[in-house]
PDB file of C-alpha atoms in Angstrom:
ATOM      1  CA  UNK A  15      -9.593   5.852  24.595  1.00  0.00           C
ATOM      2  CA  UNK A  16     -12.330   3.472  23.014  1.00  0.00           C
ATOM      3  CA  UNK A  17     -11.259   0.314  22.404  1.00  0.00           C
ATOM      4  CA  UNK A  18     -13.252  -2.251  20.068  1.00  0.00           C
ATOM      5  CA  UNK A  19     -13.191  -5.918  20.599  1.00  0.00           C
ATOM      6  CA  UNK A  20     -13.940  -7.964  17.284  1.00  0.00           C
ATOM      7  CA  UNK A  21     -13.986 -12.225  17.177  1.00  0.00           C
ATOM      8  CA  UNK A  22     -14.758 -14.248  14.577  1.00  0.00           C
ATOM      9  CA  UNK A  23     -15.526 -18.058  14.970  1.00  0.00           C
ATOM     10  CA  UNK A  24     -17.065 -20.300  12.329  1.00  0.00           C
ATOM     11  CA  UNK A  25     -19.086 -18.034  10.484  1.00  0.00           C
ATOM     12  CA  UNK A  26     -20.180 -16.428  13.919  1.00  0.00           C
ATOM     13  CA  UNK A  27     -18.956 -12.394  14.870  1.00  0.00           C
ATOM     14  CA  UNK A  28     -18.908 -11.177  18.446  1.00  0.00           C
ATOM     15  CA  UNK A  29     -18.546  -7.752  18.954  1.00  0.00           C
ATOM     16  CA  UNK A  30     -17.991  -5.029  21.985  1.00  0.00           C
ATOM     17  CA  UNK A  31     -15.764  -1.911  22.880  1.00  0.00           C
ATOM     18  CA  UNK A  32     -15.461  -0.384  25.815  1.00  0.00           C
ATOM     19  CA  UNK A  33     -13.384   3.143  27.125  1.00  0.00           C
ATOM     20  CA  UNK A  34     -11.369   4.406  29.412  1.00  0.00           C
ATOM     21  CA  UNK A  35      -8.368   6.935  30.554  1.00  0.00           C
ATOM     22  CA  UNK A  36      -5.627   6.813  28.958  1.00  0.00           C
ATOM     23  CA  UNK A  37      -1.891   8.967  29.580  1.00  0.00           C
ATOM     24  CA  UNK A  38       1.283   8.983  27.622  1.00  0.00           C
ATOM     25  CA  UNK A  39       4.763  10.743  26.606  1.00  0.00           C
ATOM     26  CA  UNK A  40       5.932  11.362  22.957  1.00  0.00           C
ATOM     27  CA  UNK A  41       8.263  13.114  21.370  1.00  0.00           C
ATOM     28  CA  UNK A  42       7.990  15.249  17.704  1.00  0.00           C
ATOM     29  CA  UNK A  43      11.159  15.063  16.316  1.00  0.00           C
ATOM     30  CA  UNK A  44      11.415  17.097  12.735  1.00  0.00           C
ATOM     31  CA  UNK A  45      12.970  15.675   9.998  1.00  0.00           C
ATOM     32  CA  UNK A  46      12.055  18.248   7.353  1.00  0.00           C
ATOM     33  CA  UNK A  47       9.242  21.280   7.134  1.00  0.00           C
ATOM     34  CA  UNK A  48       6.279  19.530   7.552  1.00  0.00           C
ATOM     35  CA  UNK A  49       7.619  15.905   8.711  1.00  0.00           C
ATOM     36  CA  UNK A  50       8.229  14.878  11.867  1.00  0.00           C
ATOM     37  CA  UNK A  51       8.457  11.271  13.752  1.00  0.00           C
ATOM     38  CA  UNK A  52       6.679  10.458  16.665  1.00  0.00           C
ATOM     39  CA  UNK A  53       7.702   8.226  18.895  1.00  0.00           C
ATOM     40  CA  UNK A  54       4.862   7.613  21.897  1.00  0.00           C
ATOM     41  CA  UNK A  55       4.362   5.612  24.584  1.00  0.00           C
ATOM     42  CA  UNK A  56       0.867   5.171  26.488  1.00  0.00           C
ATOM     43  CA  UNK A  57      -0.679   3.437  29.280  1.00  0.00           C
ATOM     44  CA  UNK A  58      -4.296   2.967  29.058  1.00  0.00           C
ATOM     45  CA  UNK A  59      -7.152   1.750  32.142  1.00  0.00           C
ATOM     46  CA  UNK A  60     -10.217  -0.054  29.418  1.00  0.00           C
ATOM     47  CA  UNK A  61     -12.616  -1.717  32.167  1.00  0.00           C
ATOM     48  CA  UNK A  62     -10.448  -2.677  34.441  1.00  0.00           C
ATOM     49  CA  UNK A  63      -8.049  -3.987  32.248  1.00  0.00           C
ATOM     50  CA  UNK A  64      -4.010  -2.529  31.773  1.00  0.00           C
ATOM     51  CA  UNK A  65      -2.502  -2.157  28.519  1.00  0.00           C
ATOM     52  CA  UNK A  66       0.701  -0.576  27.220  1.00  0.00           C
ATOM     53  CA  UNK A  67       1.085   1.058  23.776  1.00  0.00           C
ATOM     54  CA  UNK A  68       4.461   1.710  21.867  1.00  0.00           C
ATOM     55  CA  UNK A  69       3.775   3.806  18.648  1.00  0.00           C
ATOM     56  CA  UNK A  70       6.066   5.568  15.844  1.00  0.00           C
ATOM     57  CA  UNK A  71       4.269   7.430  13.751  1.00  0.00           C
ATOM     58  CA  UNK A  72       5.210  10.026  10.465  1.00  0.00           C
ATOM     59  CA  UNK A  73       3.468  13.154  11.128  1.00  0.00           C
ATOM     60  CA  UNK A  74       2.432  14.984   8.166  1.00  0.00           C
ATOM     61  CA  UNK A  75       1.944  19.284   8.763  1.00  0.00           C
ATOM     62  CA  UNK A  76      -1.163  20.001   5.657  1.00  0.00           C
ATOM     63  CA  UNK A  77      -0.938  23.443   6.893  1.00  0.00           C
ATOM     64  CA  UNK A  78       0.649  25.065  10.113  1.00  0.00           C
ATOM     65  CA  UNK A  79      -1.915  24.100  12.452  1.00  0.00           C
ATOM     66  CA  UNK A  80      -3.222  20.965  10.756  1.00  0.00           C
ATOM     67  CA  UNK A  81      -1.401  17.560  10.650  1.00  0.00           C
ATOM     68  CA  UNK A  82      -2.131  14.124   9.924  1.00  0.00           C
ATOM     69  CA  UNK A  83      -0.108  10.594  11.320  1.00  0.00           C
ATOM     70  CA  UNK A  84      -0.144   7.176  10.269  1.00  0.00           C
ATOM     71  CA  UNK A  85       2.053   4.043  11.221  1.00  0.00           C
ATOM     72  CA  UNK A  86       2.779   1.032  13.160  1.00  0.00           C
ATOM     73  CA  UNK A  87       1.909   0.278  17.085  1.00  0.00           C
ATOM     74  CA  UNK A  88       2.735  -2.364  19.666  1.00  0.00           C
ATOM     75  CA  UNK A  89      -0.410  -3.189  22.246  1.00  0.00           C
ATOM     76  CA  UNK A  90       0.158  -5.028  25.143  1.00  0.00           C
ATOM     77  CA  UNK A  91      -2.307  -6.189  28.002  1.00  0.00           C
ATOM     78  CA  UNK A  92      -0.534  -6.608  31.106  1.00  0.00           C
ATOM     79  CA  UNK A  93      -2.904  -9.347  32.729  1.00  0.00           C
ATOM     80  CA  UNK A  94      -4.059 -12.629  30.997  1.00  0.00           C
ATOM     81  CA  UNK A  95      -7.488 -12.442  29.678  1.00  0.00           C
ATOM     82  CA  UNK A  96      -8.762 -15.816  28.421  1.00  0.00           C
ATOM     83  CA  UNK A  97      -7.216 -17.674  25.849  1.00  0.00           C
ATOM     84  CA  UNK A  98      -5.466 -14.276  23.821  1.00  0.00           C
ATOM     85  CA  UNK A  99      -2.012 -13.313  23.582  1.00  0.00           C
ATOM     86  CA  UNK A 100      -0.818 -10.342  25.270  1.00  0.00           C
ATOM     87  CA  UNK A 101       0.879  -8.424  22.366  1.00  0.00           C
ATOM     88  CA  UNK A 102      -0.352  -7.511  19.096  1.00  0.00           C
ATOM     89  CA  UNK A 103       1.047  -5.364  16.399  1.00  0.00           C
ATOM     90  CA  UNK A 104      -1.586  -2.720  15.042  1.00  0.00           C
ATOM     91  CA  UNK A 105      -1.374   0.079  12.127  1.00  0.00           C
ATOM     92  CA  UNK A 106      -2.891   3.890  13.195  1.00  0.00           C
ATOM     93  CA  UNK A 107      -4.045   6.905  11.276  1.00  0.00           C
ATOM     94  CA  UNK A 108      -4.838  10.076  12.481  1.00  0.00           C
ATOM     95  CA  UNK A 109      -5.628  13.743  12.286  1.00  0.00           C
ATOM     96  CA  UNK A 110      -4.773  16.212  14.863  1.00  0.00           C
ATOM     97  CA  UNK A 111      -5.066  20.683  15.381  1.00  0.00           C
ATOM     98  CA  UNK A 112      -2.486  22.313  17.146  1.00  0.00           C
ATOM     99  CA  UNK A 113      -4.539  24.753  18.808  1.00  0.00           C
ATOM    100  CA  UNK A 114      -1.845  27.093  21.419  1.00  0.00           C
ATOM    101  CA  UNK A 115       2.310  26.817  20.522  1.00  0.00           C
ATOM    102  CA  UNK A 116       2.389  23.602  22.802  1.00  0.00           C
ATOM    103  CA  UNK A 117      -0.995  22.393  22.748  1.00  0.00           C
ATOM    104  CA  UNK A 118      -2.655  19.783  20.310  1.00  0.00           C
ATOM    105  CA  UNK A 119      -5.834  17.821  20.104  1.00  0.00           C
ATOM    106  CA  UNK A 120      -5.443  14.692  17.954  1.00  0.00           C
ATOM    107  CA  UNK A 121      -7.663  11.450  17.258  1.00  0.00           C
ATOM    108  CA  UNK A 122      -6.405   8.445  15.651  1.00  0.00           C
ATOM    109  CA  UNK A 123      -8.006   4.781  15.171  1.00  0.00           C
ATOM    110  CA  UNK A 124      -5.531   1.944  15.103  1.00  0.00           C
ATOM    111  CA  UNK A 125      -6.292  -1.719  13.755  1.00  0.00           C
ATOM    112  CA  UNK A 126      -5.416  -4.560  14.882  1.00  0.00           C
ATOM    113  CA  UNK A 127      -3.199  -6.500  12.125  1.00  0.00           C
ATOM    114  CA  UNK A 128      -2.588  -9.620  14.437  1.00  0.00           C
ATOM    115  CA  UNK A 129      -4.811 -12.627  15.511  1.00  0.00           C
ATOM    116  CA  UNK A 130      -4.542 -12.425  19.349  1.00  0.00           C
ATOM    117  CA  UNK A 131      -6.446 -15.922  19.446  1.00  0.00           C
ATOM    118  CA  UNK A 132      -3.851 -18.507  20.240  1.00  0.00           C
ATOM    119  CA  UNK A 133      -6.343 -21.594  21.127  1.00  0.00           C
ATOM    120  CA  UNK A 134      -5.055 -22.886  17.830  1.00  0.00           C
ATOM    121  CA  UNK A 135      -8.646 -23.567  16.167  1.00  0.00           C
ATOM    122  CA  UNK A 136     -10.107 -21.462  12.880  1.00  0.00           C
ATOM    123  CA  UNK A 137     -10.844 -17.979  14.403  1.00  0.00           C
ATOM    124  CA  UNK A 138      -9.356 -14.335  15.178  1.00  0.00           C
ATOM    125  CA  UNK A 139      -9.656 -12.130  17.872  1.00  0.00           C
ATOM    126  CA  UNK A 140      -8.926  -8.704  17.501  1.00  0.00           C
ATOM    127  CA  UNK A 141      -8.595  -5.000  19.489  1.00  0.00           C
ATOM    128  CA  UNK A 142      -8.858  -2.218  17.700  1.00  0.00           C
ATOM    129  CA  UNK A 143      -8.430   1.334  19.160  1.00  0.00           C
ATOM    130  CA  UNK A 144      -9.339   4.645  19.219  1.00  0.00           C
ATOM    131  CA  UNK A 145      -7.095   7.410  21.026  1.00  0.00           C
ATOM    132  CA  UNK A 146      -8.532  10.889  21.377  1.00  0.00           C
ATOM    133  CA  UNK A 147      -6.637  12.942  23.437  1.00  0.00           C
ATOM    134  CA  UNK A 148      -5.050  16.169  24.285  1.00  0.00           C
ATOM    135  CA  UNK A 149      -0.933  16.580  23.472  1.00  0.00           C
ATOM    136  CA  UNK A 150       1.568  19.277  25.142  1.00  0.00           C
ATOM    137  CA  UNK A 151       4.485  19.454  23.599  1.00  0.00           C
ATOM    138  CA  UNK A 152       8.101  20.113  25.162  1.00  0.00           C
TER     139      UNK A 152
END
């Protein structure tokens, strides 16, 4: 997992990302032919620094071994860092190959849509993220 760091603080733009291991259980429950929800939850190591994801996400099957996934996502970092709050609500899209009957390999970048800054001054501070991983399916 990559995750990118992005504040913005009168008219100035600080930048970094950093990556690290991340590990996770989700379901893919079908609601028709080619759509399914995913429900996932992850726990991701970035630096040092815990943080808990709670997705659902509409999976969308192109063709039987392609698929594509977009919606909403909960991140959460465990510790305090700074002046940020803990939680923010982001918005993924992805692509992913189911490549054995179980197995998948899927990417997906998720934005932040929340300010994390909560100093109270003009400024946002946001994580984005970027999940590629390997998915076996029960």
């Amino acid at each position: 997992m990559i995750a990118n760091a992005k504040e913005e603080f009168s008219g100035y733009e600080i930048t970094g990302s950093d990556e690290g291991p991340y590990l996770g259980v989700y379901a893919d429950i079908p609601i028709s032919e080619k759509i399914s929800l995913i429900p996932e939850m992850d726990y991701a190591n970035i630096n040092g620094s815990s943080f808990g994801f709670l997705s659902v996400r509409a999976k969308y099957n192109i063709i039987p071994l392609l698929f594509v996934q977009a919606g909403p996502q909960v991140s959460y970092l465990f510790e305090q860092f700074g002046s940020i709050n803990k939680a923010g609500i982001d918005f993924g899209l992805g692509a992913g190959v189911d490549i054995f009957k179980h197995f998948n390999i899927q990417a997906r970048y998720a934005f932040e849509l929340t300010n994390r800054n909560k100093q109270g001054f003009d400024g946002t501070s946001k994580l984005n993220w970027l999940h590629i991983g390997l998915g076996y399916t029960f």
